[in-house]
Short mmCIF file of C-alpha atoms in Angstrom, two decimals:
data_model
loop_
_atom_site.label_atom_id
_atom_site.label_comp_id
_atom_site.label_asym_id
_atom_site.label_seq_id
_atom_site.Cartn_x
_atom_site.Cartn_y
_atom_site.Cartn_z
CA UNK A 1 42.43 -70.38 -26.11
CA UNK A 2 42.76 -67.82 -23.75
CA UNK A 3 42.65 -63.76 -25.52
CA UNK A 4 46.07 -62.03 -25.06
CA UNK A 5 46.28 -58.52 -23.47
CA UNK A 6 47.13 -56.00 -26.15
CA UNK A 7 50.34 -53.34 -25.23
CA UNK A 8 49.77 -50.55 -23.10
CA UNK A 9 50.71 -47.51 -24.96
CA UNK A 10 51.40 -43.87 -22.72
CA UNK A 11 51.01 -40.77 -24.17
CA UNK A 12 52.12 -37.57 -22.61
CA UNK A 13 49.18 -34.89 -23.66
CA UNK A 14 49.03 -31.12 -23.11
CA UNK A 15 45.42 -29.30 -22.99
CA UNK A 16 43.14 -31.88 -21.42
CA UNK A 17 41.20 -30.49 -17.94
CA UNK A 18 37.82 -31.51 -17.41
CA UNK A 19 35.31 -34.52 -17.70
CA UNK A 20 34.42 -33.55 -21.58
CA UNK A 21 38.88 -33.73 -22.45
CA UNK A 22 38.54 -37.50 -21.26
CA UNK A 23 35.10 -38.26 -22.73
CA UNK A 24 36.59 -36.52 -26.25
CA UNK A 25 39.72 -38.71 -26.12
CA UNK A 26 38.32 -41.81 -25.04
CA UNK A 27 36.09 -41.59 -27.63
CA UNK A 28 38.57 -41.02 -30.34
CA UNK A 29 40.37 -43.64 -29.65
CA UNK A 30 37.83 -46.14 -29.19
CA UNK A 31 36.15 -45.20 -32.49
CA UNK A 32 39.51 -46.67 -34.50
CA UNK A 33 39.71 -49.56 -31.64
CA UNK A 34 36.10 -50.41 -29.93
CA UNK A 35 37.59 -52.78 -27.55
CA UNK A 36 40.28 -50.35 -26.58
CA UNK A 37 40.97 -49.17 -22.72
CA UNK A 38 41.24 -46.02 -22.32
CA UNK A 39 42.43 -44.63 -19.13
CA UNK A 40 43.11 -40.35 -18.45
CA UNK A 41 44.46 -39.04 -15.60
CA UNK A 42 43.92 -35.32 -16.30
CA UNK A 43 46.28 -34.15 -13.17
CA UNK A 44 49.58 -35.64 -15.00
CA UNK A 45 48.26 -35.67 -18.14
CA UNK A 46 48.67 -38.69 -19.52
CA UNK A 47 46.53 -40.92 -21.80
CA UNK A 48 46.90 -44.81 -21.45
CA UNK A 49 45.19 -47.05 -23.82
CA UNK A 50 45.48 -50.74 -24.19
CA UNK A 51 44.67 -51.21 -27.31
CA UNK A 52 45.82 -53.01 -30.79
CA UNK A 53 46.48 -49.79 -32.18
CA UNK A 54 50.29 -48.30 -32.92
CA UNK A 55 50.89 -45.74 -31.07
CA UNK A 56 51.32 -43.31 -34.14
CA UNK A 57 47.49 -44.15 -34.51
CA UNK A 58 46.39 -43.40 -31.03
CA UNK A 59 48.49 -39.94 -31.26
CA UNK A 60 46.64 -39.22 -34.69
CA UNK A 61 43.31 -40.01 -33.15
CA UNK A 62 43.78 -37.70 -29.70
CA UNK A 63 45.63 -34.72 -32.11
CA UNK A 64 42.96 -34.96 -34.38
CA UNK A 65 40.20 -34.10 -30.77
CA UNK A 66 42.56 -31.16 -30.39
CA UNK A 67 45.03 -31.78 -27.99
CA UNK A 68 48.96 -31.66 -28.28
CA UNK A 69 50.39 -34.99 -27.92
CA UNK A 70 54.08 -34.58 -26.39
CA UNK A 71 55.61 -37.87 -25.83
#
């Protein structure tokens, strides 16, 4: 039985610029979901992760590094 992909879940985030912002979140999110993908592109700043999570999870997890989560 072949493993579905979980959703892809966008979140527009304000305060992220270097390596260490994307390490931080990555991180966060990957310690509530270790199988999540975590992708951050720091020049629109945007966090995608496909991952089980709901999204009000994943917002917790990146507010809770620091960061201003604003859509």
């Amino acid at each position: 039985m072949e493993k579905s992909t979980p959703p892809t879940i966008t979140l527009k985030v304000e305060g992220m610029s270097c390596g260490h912002c994307v390490k931080a979140v990555t991180a966060a999110i990957q310690a509530k979901d270790p199988e999540a993908k975590v992708v951050v592109d720091l020049q629109d700043g945007t966090v995608k992760a496909e991952t089980i999570l709901p999204r009000h999870t994943v917002s917790v997890a990146v507010e809770e590094e620091g960061y201003a989560v604003k859509g």
